[in-house]
């Protein structure tokens, strides 16, 4: 029976170019390396290496065997690495980026569970509605909502999300609630963006409708949008989780009950799926588990933007 160790030694001799160099890399006597190669050739019944006093060359059979066996060795080495990573206890600092509204609800509980489960870890959370370049910003993973563009990042879908239209009781006491989407044109709207004018895409009983809206306040950060809506500066689109919490405590009321924004994806994105650090992988799995328990959504993978 062929010994896998002999195949590994053959691969190292081929890559090193000599028995002496391979023996040094493997930490074994040169005579042992030569003996193991001879044993492999006897088992296979072919000569793999052509030896002379000055050179060492692969035979045609040796070249074919190396090409096939080296791929198998890399697969085994990769499996060993992944197994070692899976057994390793997550440790170190993980840097996470998330939208402001999302970070204050589901993610907060996930982080606390993570820190409690893995005492050798620490978390640095950066809440921003800007889409950061993960590599340049030193971010290990980020949570993003909506439609994602193509790039080299890896994304894991956690679920779906949408926004509700809300306004404060004070605003609705001064301005009657809209009955149909077209009524938004006569209301002050709090805009999530750079301009006080926007086009809102709504989904309701008659499909999708695009409505031109404007207002006295705009911000590219969801916490500021929520604060302006609570303060009575108009109708705002807020993430479902944020809106439900504010409606429950009475700070906001929902308007146009039959309408929401179109449903978009909720993803966790990270720079690469190869050699993912154990602590990053552990946090992703925890987030997936928590979200699936709540929503029943399955996850998948896509390529997304930075």
Rosetta silent file (secondary structure, phi, psi, omega in degrees, C-alpha in Angstrom):
SEQUENCE: XXXXXXXXXXXXXXXXXXXXXXXXXXXXXXXXXXXXXXXXXXXXXXXXXXXXXXXXXXXXXXXXXXXXXXXXXXXXXXXXXXXXXXXXXXXXXXXXXXXXXXXXXXXXXXXXXXXXXXXXXXXXXXXXXXXXXXXXXXXXXXXXXXXXXXXXXXXXXXXXXXXXXXXXXXXXXXXXXXXXXXXXXXXXXXXXXXXXXXXXXXXXXXXXXXXXXXXXXXXXXXXXXXXXXXXXXXXXXXXXXXXXXXXXXXXXXXXXXXXXXXXXXXXXXXXXXXXXXXXXXXXXXXXXXXXXXXXXXXXXXXXXXX
SCORE:     score description
SCORE:     0.000 S_00000001
   1 L     0.000  135.827 -178.468    0.000    0.000    0.000 S_00000001
   2 L   -73.168  132.372  178.817    1.298    3.440   -0.943 S_00000001
   3 L   -86.821  125.162  179.191    2.197    5.680    2.013 S_00000001
   4 H   -60.164  -29.935  177.686    0.822    9.222    1.656 S_00000001
   5 H   -63.346  -34.457  178.010    3.954   10.494    3.397 S_00000001
   6 H   -66.361  -37.998  177.430    6.024    9.115    0.529 S_00000001
   7 H   -64.203  -41.770  178.664    3.895   11.087   -1.953 S_00000001
   8 H   -62.843  -41.872  178.943    4.423   14.242    0.122 S_00000001
   9 H   -63.621  -42.388  177.374    8.202   13.642    0.179 S_00000001
  10 H   -58.477  -43.283  179.826    8.192   13.133   -3.614 S_00000001
  11 H   -63.436  -40.401 -178.940    6.346   16.451   -4.058 S_00000001
  12 H   -69.020  -38.149  176.554    8.852   18.266   -1.839 S_00000001
  13 H   -62.622  -43.759  179.566   11.825   16.780   -3.736 S_00000001
  14 H   -61.496  -44.445 -177.465   10.255   17.866   -7.023 S_00000001
  15 H   -72.141  -35.407 -178.351    9.611   21.389   -5.761 S_00000001
  16 H   -79.885  -26.698  177.122   13.025   21.764   -4.077 S_00000001
  17 L    89.807   -2.571  178.522   14.924   20.405   -7.078 S_00000001
  18 L  -162.809  158.003  177.112   17.247   18.112   -5.102 S_00000001
  19 H   -67.463  -37.093 -177.772   17.299   15.486   -2.384 S_00000001
  20 H   -64.176  -47.378 -178.793   19.565   17.660   -0.252 S_00000001
  21 H   -65.959  -40.704 -179.971   17.272   20.708   -0.330 S_00000001
  22 H   -65.150  -40.613  178.862   14.177   18.591    0.269 S_00000001
  23 H   -61.590  -39.271  178.842   15.823   16.824    3.214 S_00000001
  24 H   -64.868  -42.674  179.480   16.640   20.194    4.759 S_00000001
  25 H   -66.305  -37.778 -176.223   13.035   21.402    4.341 S_00000001
  26 H   -84.451  -14.655 -179.941   11.616   18.163    5.724 S_00000001
  27 L    70.860   38.151  178.618   14.073   17.928    8.609 S_00000001
  28 L  -138.190  160.759 -179.362   15.164   14.369    7.809 S_00000001
  29 L   -62.148  148.488  178.926   18.371   12.710    6.557 S_00000001
  30 H   -60.797  -36.429 -179.720   19.033   12.763    2.827 S_00000001
  31 H   -64.176  -34.722  178.202   19.354    8.967    2.848 S_00000001
  32 H   -67.169  -42.208  178.270   15.851    8.649    4.286 S_00000001
  33 H   -60.065  -46.818 -179.547   14.429   10.892    1.558 S_00000001
  34 H   -62.582  -40.922 -179.278   16.146    8.824   -1.140 S_00000001
  35 H   -65.776  -39.098 -179.091   14.940    5.564    0.418 S_00000001
  36 H   -69.676  -36.740  177.106   11.310    6.760    0.615 S_00000001
  37 H   -65.315  -41.602  178.635   11.328    7.884   -3.029 S_00000001
  38 H   -62.600  -40.002  178.685   12.698    4.474   -4.068 S_00000001
  39 H   -64.164  -40.280  178.449    9.947    2.748   -2.080 S_00000001
  40 H   -63.691  -42.479  179.232    7.269    4.891   -3.809 S_00000001
  41 H   -63.333  -37.211  177.859    8.697    4.034   -7.248 S_00000001
  42 H   -65.889  -42.058  179.127    8.594    0.322   -6.386 S_00000001
  43 H   -63.032  -39.994 -178.123    4.958    0.547   -5.295 S_00000001
  44 H   -80.061  -25.786 -179.263    3.991    2.408   -8.481 S_00000001
  45 L    78.605   20.500  178.469    6.126    0.278  -10.750 S_00000001
  46 L  -140.573  158.612  173.955    7.542    3.297  -12.620 S_00000001
  47 L   -89.830  128.073 -178.563   10.544    5.595  -12.350 S_00000001
  48 L   -96.570  -33.502 -175.457    9.523    9.078  -11.231 S_00000001
  49 E  -125.842  137.559  175.402   12.900   10.821  -11.096 S_00000001
  50 E  -100.266  112.071 -174.324   15.912   10.615  -13.376 S_00000001
  51 E  -101.481  134.998  168.788   19.007   10.978  -11.182 S_00000001
  52 L  -131.190  175.980  179.930   22.499   11.918  -12.347 S_00000001
  53 L   -67.974  -20.174 -175.065   25.506   13.173  -10.390 S_00000001
  54 L  -116.108  -15.960 -174.634   24.672   16.763  -11.394 S_00000001
  55 L  -147.429  164.660  177.770   20.919   16.964  -11.867 S_00000001
  56 E  -136.644  119.460 -175.482   17.541   15.610  -10.860 S_00000001
  57 E  -130.997  149.202  175.463   14.729   15.595  -13.419 S_00000001
  58 E   -75.999  139.217  168.664   11.199   14.314  -13.579 S_00000001
  59 L   -78.426  172.508  177.456   10.435   11.519  -16.002 S_00000001
  60 H   -59.365  -42.040  177.621    7.275   11.811  -18.107 S_00000001
  61 H   -65.687  -38.812  179.666    5.527    9.528  -15.619 S_00000001
  62 H   -64.495  -39.963  179.442    6.934   11.561  -12.742 S_00000001
  63 H   -64.901  -43.942  178.134    5.658   14.829  -14.183 S_00000001
  64 H   -63.015  -43.337 -177.913    2.145   13.400  -14.641 S_00000001
  65 H   -66.356  -38.656  179.183    2.150   11.900  -11.147 S_00000001
  66 H   -64.932  -45.203 -178.629    3.339   15.162   -9.570 S_00000001
  67 H   -59.369  -41.266 -178.119    0.667   17.237  -11.316 S_00000001
  68 H   -77.269  -45.020 -174.887   -2.108   14.930  -10.131 S_00000001
  69 H   -73.028  -31.751 -178.472   -0.822   14.141   -6.642 S_00000001
  70 H   -66.887  -33.390  175.820    0.166   17.718   -5.745 S_00000001
  71 H   -64.071  -41.628  178.180   -3.443   18.854   -6.259 S_00000001
  72 H   -65.359  -39.812  178.873   -4.611   16.147   -3.862 S_00000001
  73 H   -63.177  -41.267  178.950   -1.954   17.145   -1.316 S_00000001
  74 H   -63.718  -37.596  177.569   -3.069   20.788   -1.459 S_00000001
  75 H   -63.474  -43.616  179.529   -6.652   19.678   -0.853 S_00000001
  76 H   -65.497  -43.656  179.614   -5.585   17.646    2.187 S_00000001
  77 H   -63.159  -38.370  177.449   -3.422   20.491    3.530 S_00000001
  78 H   -65.234  -40.137  178.326   -6.330   22.904    3.090 S_00000001
  79 H   -64.525  -40.057  178.046   -8.651   20.541    4.939 S_00000001
  80 H   -63.239  -40.056 -179.951   -6.125   20.246    7.781 S_00000001
  81 H   -65.551  -44.741 -179.590   -5.858   24.049    7.989 S_00000001
  82 H   -65.259  -35.949  178.161   -9.627   24.536    8.082 S_00000001
  83 H   -66.697  -41.491  178.821   -9.961   21.852   10.755 S_00000001
  84 H   -63.916  -39.770  179.037   -7.282   23.524   12.881 S_00000001
  85 H   -66.280  -38.470 -179.247   -9.025   26.891   12.499 S_00000001
  86 H   -66.085  -33.138 -178.596  -12.372   25.355   13.446 S_00000001
  87 H   -81.864  -19.569 -177.542  -10.875   23.873   16.613 S_00000001
  88 L   -72.651  139.374  176.853   -9.077   27.094   17.577 S_00000001
  89 L   -75.941  126.202  178.859  -10.801   29.297   20.124 S_00000001
  90 L   -54.996  134.118 -179.918  -11.585   32.711   18.573 S_00000001
  91 L  -150.812  151.841  178.365   -9.295   35.390   19.995 S_00000001
  92 E   109.361 -170.216 -176.380   -8.302   38.956   19.127 S_00000001
  93 E  -104.714  133.372  175.363  -10.093   42.082   17.941 S_00000001
  94 E  -114.488  131.126 -178.155  -12.777   42.125   15.260 S_00000001
  95 E  -105.848  121.893 -172.080  -13.655   45.431   13.566 S_00000001
  96 E  -121.821  139.997  173.799  -17.253   45.707   12.387 S_00000001
  97 E  -119.168  142.610 -179.494  -19.084   48.363   10.374 S_00000001
  98 E  -155.966  154.892  173.037  -22.883   48.673   10.225 S_00000001
  99 L   -60.241  150.797 -174.279  -25.634   51.179    9.399 S_00000001
 100 H   -58.488  -51.307 -177.205  -26.604   53.299   12.396 S_00000001
 101 H   -63.594  -40.144 -179.349  -30.164   52.026   12.798 S_00000001
 102 H   -67.965  -40.394 -176.971  -29.201   48.389   12.325 S_00000001
 103 H   -63.971  -28.428 -176.037  -26.282   48.576   14.746 S_00000001
 104 L   -82.598   -3.477 -175.013  -28.434   49.798   17.602 S_00000001
 105 L  -122.851  -96.476 -177.335  -30.828   46.839   17.581 S_00000001
 106 H   -55.180  -46.606 -172.099  -30.080   43.316   16.361 S_00000001
 107 H   -64.620  -36.747  179.849  -26.311   43.810   16.119 S_00000001
 108 H   -57.845  -46.978  179.993  -25.915   45.080   19.670 S_00000001
 109 H   -65.613  -37.174  179.152  -27.368   41.876   21.110 S_00000001
 110 H   -64.641  -41.112  179.623  -25.255   39.749   18.749 S_00000001
 111 H   -64.454  -43.613 -179.386  -22.066   41.517   19.854 S_00000001
 112 H   -63.564  -39.269  176.894  -22.862   41.059   23.537 S_00000001
 113 H   -64.980  -40.737  179.638  -23.510   37.345   22.991 S_00000001
 114 H   -61.682  -46.954 -179.506  -20.248   37.050   21.045 S_00000001
 115 H   -64.499  -35.821  179.189  -18.202   38.733   23.794 S_00000001
 116 H   -70.807  -38.226 -177.807  -19.820   36.544   26.419 S_00000001
 117 H   -74.022  -36.478 -175.991  -19.227   33.337   24.449 S_00000001
 118 L  -122.021   89.470 -174.013  -15.599   34.106   23.511 S_00000001
 119 L   -67.109  -12.018 -179.917  -13.851   35.883   26.424 S_00000001
 120 L   -92.753    9.248 -178.344  -10.564   36.258   24.511 S_00000001
 121 E  -109.221  160.924  170.574  -12.146   38.539   21.896 S_00000001
 122 E  -139.340  155.859 -176.102  -12.887   42.257   21.680 S_00000001
 123 E  -126.024  133.084  171.087  -15.098   44.192   19.258 S_00000001
 124 E  -113.118  112.289 -175.638  -14.652   47.623   17.691 S_00000001
 125 E  -104.259  127.025  177.761  -17.986   48.735   16.204 S_00000001
 126 E  -116.152  108.737 -179.359  -18.151   51.598   13.706 S_00000001
 127 E   -92.824  119.457  179.069  -21.710   52.784   13.030 S_00000001
 128 L  -158.335  145.325  175.120  -22.058   54.735    9.800 S_00000001
 129 L   -89.749   -1.382  173.947  -24.487   54.912    6.903 S_00000001
 130 L   -80.309  146.539  178.247  -21.540   55.532    4.528 S_00000001
 131 L   -91.384  103.079 -175.789  -20.246   52.523    2.591 S_00000001
 132 L   -79.514  153.116  168.030  -16.634   52.247    3.640 S_00000001
 133 L   -78.160  113.248 -171.989  -13.835   50.582    1.707 S_00000001
 134 H   -62.562  -41.351 -177.564  -13.231   47.641    4.026 S_00000001
 135 H   -66.948  -48.955 -178.685   -9.589   47.116    3.128 S_00000001
 136 H   -66.041  -31.260 -176.863   -8.573   50.764    3.409 S_00000001
 137 H   -91.292   -2.058  179.666  -10.556   51.217    6.645 S_00000001
 138 L    68.010   30.176 -179.150   -9.252   48.047    8.286 S_00000001
 139 L   -91.488  131.229  179.652  -12.775   46.627    8.665 S_00000001
 140 L   -79.067  -37.972  176.942  -13.064   42.841    9.052 S_00000001
 141 E  -156.995  155.905 -178.718  -16.734   42.676    8.124 S_00000001
 142 E  -138.217  147.815  173.784  -19.657   45.013    7.465 S_00000001
 143 E   -99.370  132.488 -178.856  -23.436   44.741    7.492 S_00000001
 144 E  -138.302  148.482 -179.675  -25.166   46.291    4.477 S_00000001
 145 E  -119.814  163.790  176.610  -28.726   46.615    3.297 S_00000001
 146 L    87.486 -160.494 -178.360  -30.372   47.159   -0.064 S_00000001
 147 L   -82.798  132.288 -178.383  -29.044   46.329   -3.518 S_00000001
 148 L  -106.282  142.066 -178.420  -25.340   45.453   -3.653 S_00000001
 149 L   -93.528  169.624 -178.063  -23.084   46.146   -6.603 S_00000001
 150 L   -75.866  143.456  170.853  -20.423   43.910   -8.135 S_00000001
 151 L  -172.462 -162.231 -177.707  -16.878   43.761   -6.760 S_00000001
 152 L   -93.318   -1.785 -179.872  -14.360   41.400   -5.220 S_00000001
 153 E   -74.400  156.183  175.107  -15.957   41.277   -1.765 S_00000001
 154 E  -102.418  136.987  179.479  -17.811   38.229   -0.498 S_00000001
 155 E  -125.894  141.245  174.685  -21.334   38.699    0.873 S_00000001
 156 E  -116.995  121.906 -177.627  -23.496   36.361    2.897 S_00000001
 157 E   -76.835  126.569  179.037  -27.216   37.045    2.775 S_00000001
 158 E   -99.472  -28.331 -177.354  -28.815   37.121    6.208 S_00000001
 159 E   171.639 -156.365 -178.805  -32.338   38.106    5.292 S_00000001
 160 E  -127.006  156.907 -178.472  -34.499   40.861    3.839 S_00000001
 161 E  -147.457  156.792  174.498  -35.369   44.357    4.971 S_00000001
 162 L  -151.325  174.034 -178.676  -37.641   47.276    4.060 S_00000001
 163 E  -118.024  148.147  176.795  -38.589   50.721    5.397 S_00000001
 164 E  -107.641  154.228  176.749  -41.817   52.086    6.828 S_00000001
 165 E   -92.888  126.880 -174.956  -43.176   55.635    6.545 S_00000001
 166 E  -138.346  156.711  174.220  -43.473   57.326    9.939 S_00000001
 167 E  -150.593  160.655 -179.113  -44.096   60.729   11.484 S_00000001
 168 L   -77.438  154.649  175.078  -44.362   62.095   15.029 S_00000001
 169 H   -57.218  -35.694  179.581  -47.739   62.582   16.755 S_00000001
 170 H   -64.209  -44.464  179.201  -46.928   66.305   16.920 S_00000001
 171 H   -63.452  -43.074 -177.524  -46.387   66.562   13.156 S_00000001
 172 H   -70.556  -23.556  174.431  -49.581   64.630   12.407 S_00000001
 173 H   -71.899  -30.735 -179.479  -51.531   66.913   14.774 S_00000001
 174 H   -87.243  -32.493 -177.120  -50.385   69.907   12.706 S_00000001
 175 L  -130.654  122.118 -177.053  -50.650   68.264    9.268 S_00000001
 176 L   -59.832  145.591 -177.688  -53.247   65.618    8.528 S_00000001
 177 L   -63.557  144.152  177.758  -51.839   62.214    7.621 S_00000001
 178 L   -67.469  143.929  178.474  -51.530   61.411    3.909 S_00000001
 179 L   -95.532  -32.524  179.662  -54.217   59.118    2.492 S_00000001
 180 L  -136.021  159.841 -178.107  -52.416   58.140   -0.733 S_00000001
 181 H   -54.335  -34.289 -178.991  -48.763   58.375   -1.833 S_00000001
 182 H   -60.765  -25.490  179.741  -49.494   61.439   -3.986 S_00000001
 183 H   -66.159  -18.683 -179.915  -50.316   63.353   -0.773 S_00000001
 184 H   -61.864  -24.271 -178.691  -46.635   63.203    0.209 S_00000001
 185 H   -63.871  -24.505 -179.771  -45.976   66.018   -2.268 S_00000001
 186 H   -98.688    4.650 -179.891  -47.724   68.497    0.072 S_00000001
 187 L  -105.749  155.919  165.838  -45.924   67.235    3.203 S_00000001
 188 E   -76.145  130.843  177.446  -42.523   67.963    4.676 S_00000001
 189 E  -120.338  140.381  176.221  -40.438   64.801    4.337 S_00000001
 190 E   -89.399  118.074 -170.608  -37.214   64.012    6.152 S_00000001
 191 E   -96.993  129.904  172.384  -34.807   62.842    3.453 S_00000001
 192 E   -89.466   93.703 -177.073  -32.143   60.191    3.954 S_00000001
 193 L   167.436 -166.630 -175.079  -29.552   61.581    1.561 S_00000001
 194 L   -91.682  -14.665 -174.246  -27.553   64.643    0.549 S_00000001
 195 L  -123.814  152.366  178.625  -30.432   66.746   -0.819 S_00000001
 196 L   -80.143    4.676  174.430  -33.735   68.027    0.601 S_00000001
 197 E  -124.086  145.142 -177.039  -35.449   66.687   -2.529 S_00000001
 198 E  -158.248  166.891  172.289  -35.776   63.035   -3.479 S_00000001
 199 E  -111.538  115.861  179.351  -37.702   60.401   -5.407 S_00000001
 200 E   -97.140  127.154  176.173  -39.273   57.824   -3.100 S_00000001
 201 E   -97.187  117.211 -177.534  -40.057   54.401   -4.541 S_00000001
 202 E  -116.656  150.939  178.684  -42.975   52.849   -2.686 S_00000001
 203 E  -121.769  126.773 -176.265  -44.605   49.447   -2.972 S_00000001
 204 E  -150.578 -155.896 -175.748  -48.292   49.018   -2.196 S_00000001
 205 L   -59.881  -28.480 -176.660  -51.629   47.582   -3.362 S_00000001
 206 L  -105.733   21.715 -179.096  -51.168   48.869   -6.920 S_00000001
 207 E    92.062 -150.515 -177.435  -47.521   47.858   -7.299 S_00000001
 208 E   -94.007  140.280  177.543  -44.610   50.282   -7.250 S_00000001
 209 E  -133.699  140.734  176.561  -45.015   54.053   -7.392 S_00000001
 210 E  -106.582  124.855 -175.838  -42.381   56.778   -7.576 S_00000001
 211 E  -122.184  130.134  175.325  -43.215   59.956   -5.665 S_00000001
 212 E   -79.979  125.848 -178.815  -41.279   63.253   -5.718 S_00000001
 213 E  -128.824  161.891  177.487  -40.835   64.506   -2.135 S_00000001
 214 E  -152.805  168.810 -179.895  -39.091   67.402   -0.426 S_00000001
 215 E  -169.880 -172.913 -177.143  -38.578   68.793    3.046 S_00000001
 216 E   -97.509   -6.807 -177.130  -36.655   71.090    5.339 S_00000001
 217 E  -143.224  135.418  175.612  -34.118   68.530    6.561 S_00000001
 218 E  -137.697  146.166  178.161  -31.891   65.904    4.904 S_00000001
 219 E  -153.081  146.651  178.937  -29.099   63.774    6.360 S_00000001
 220 L   -95.450   22.306 -179.007  -26.976   60.885    5.146 S_00000001
 221 L  -134.598  124.596 -168.932  -27.065   59.261    8.604 S_00000001
 222 H   -65.421  -31.391  178.699  -30.115   57.314    9.769 S_00000001
 223 H   -63.050  -38.169  178.291  -29.897   58.344   13.412 S_00000001
 224 H   -69.572  -38.110  176.752  -30.243   61.989   12.378 S_00000001
 225 H   -61.833  -45.583  179.703  -33.187   61.153   10.101 S_00000001
 226 H   -62.453  -43.903 -178.912  -34.932   59.341   12.946 S_00000001
 227 H   -62.249  -39.787  179.881  -34.257   62.212   15.369 S_00000001
 228 H   -66.827  -38.474  178.138  -35.692   64.763   12.919 S_00000001
 229 H   -65.454  -43.644  179.207  -38.836   62.673   12.427 S_00000001
 230 H   -63.934  -34.732 -179.889  -39.312   62.317   16.193 S_00000001
 231 L   -75.634   -5.549  174.882  -38.795   66.063   16.586 S_00000001
 232 L    93.827   22.243 -177.519  -41.707   66.691   14.201 S_00000001
 233 L   -92.376    7.969  173.639  -39.923   67.846   11.053 S_00000001
 234 L   141.317 -172.352 -179.424  -41.822   65.586    8.691 S_00000001
 235 E   -89.362  135.508 -177.914  -42.463   62.094    7.376 S_00000001
 236 E  -128.808  154.756  169.142  -39.468   59.787    7.140 S_00000001
 237 E   -94.571  121.342 -178.501  -38.641   56.367    5.757 S_00000001
 238 E  -124.730  144.425  176.266  -37.117   54.309    8.586 S_00000001
 239 E   -52.482  144.388 -173.148  -35.780   50.736    8.657 S_00000001
 240 H   -50.405  -47.574 -178.025  -38.455   48.316    9.803 S_00000001
 241 H   -63.815  -42.273  178.548  -36.792   47.458   13.120 S_00000001
 242 H   -65.110  -45.995 -178.437  -36.134   51.097   14.009 S_00000001
 243 H   -61.687  -45.475 -178.258  -39.653   52.166   13.000 S_00000001
 244 H   -61.231  -39.509  179.712  -41.355   49.400   14.982 S_00000001
 245 H   -65.354  -42.329 -179.509  -39.424   50.318   18.146 S_00000001
 246 H   -71.147  -33.787  177.491  -40.337   54.008   17.843 S_00000001
 247 H   -68.493  -40.840 -178.178  -43.984   53.212   17.078 S_00000001
 248 H   -62.889  -38.740 -178.491  -44.176   50.888   20.069 S_00000001
 249 L   -90.255    4.330  172.778  -42.934   53.540   22.506 S_00000001
 250 L    86.602    0.886 -179.413  -45.196   56.216   21.010 S_00000001
 251 L   -74.712  -25.922  179.409  -42.536   58.501   19.577 S_00000001
 252 L  -135.341  159.656  171.810  -43.701   57.874   16.013 S_00000001
 253 E  -126.580  146.899  178.556  -46.817   56.735   14.172 S_00000001
 254 E   -79.628  142.447  173.962  -46.955   54.876   10.911 S_00000001
 255 L  -121.388  157.897 -177.000  -48.508   56.599    7.890 S_00000001
 256 L    49.551   62.848 -173.219  -49.690   55.059    4.629 S_00000001
 257 L   -53.914  -31.309 -176.988  -50.040   51.656    6.304 S_00000001
 258 L   -82.654    4.384 -174.327  -50.376   49.780    3.024 S_00000001
 259 L  -124.533  142.256  171.615  -47.058   51.051    1.661 S_00000001
 260 E  -140.485  175.333  168.820  -43.381   50.260    2.298 S_00000001
 261 L   -77.769  157.797  176.213  -40.200   50.591    0.327 S_00000001
 262 L   -56.726  145.863 -179.034  -39.373   47.580   -1.904 S_00000001
 263 L   -69.890  132.293  177.272  -37.767   44.751    0.022 S_00000001
 264 E  -122.218  168.960 -177.632  -33.974   44.652   -0.176 S_00000001
 265 E   -81.097  152.822  170.450  -31.348   42.230    1.067 S_00000001
 266 E  -113.022  119.156 -174.282  -29.562   42.299    4.406 S_00000001
 267 E  -127.002  154.067  163.991  -25.969   41.105    3.971 S_00000001
 268 E  -110.240  130.454 -176.837  -22.749   40.701    5.882 S_00000001
 269 E  -121.180  149.762  179.181  -19.743   41.390    3.628 S_00000001
 270 E  -151.909  159.044 -170.419  -16.036   40.715    4.085 S_00000001
 271 L   -64.406  -36.037 -174.490  -12.894   41.013    1.938 S_00000001
 272 L  -153.822  148.421  177.956  -12.119   37.339    1.289 S_00000001
 273 L   -94.521   -4.870 -179.847  -13.472   33.865    1.945 S_00000001
 274 L   -90.648  136.515  177.479  -10.008   32.279    2.021 S_00000001
 275 L    52.064   44.267  178.493   -8.277   31.774    5.382 S_00000001
 276 L   -64.689  125.375 -179.296  -11.047   33.622    7.189 S_00000001
 277 L   -56.094  144.438 -177.760   -9.848   34.242   10.797 S_00000001
 278 H   -55.965  -38.326 -177.424  -11.673   32.050   13.338 S_00000001
 279 H   -69.707  -34.608  177.251  -13.080   35.042   15.235 S_00000001
 280 H   -68.819  -44.664  178.578  -14.535   36.601   12.058 S_00000001
 281 H   -61.671  -40.780 -179.061  -16.025   33.281   10.979 S_00000001
 282 H   -63.705  -40.267 -179.527  -17.442   32.750   14.488 S_00000001
 283 H   -68.572  -40.797  178.449  -19.134   36.154   14.497 S_00000001
 284 H   -60.993  -45.230 -179.590  -20.647   35.617   11.051 S_00000001
 285 H   -63.623  -37.441  177.675  -22.022   32.235   12.069 S_00000001
 286 H   -64.470  -43.842  179.618  -23.487   33.731   15.246 S_00000001
 287 H   -63.825  -42.368  178.320  -25.180   36.520   13.273 S_00000001
 288 H   -61.642  -44.532 -178.757  -26.550   34.035   10.725 S_00000001
 289 H   -62.454  -44.066 -179.457  -27.882   31.806   13.491 S_00000001
 290 H   -65.576  -44.660 -178.564  -29.604   34.682   15.305 S_00000001
 291 H   -67.120  -41.243  179.852  -31.177   36.098   12.127 S_00000001
 292 H   -65.563  -33.729  178.017  -32.346   32.710   10.880 S_00000001
 293 H   -65.742  -31.721 -178.952  -33.944   31.987   14.254 S_00000001
 294 H   -82.073  -45.014 -170.497  -35.902   35.229   13.941 S_00000001
 295 H  -107.387  -20.622 -176.612  -36.804   35.197   10.250 S_00000001
 296 L    77.681    9.635 -179.364  -36.292   31.647    9.027 S_00000001
 297 L   -76.100  145.398  171.502  -34.241   32.968    6.082 S_00000001
 298 L   -94.516  159.979 -176.924  -31.505   30.837    4.544 S_00000001
 299 L  -105.270  157.869  172.263  -28.191   32.371    3.554 S_00000001
 300 L  -148.956  179.598 -174.028  -26.316   32.406    0.272 S_00000001
 301 E  -119.894  141.318  176.841  -23.230   33.987   -1.243 S_00000001
 302 E  -143.004  167.625  173.870  -22.823   36.772   -3.792 S_00000001
 303 E  -100.473  132.038 -171.497  -20.111   39.124   -4.979 S_00000001
 304 E  -134.289 -179.954 -176.411  -20.714   42.709   -3.875 S_00000001
 305 L   -86.307  159.163  176.080  -19.293   46.204   -3.802 S_00000001
 306 L   -78.326    0.000    0.000  -16.787   47.655   -1.413 S_00000001
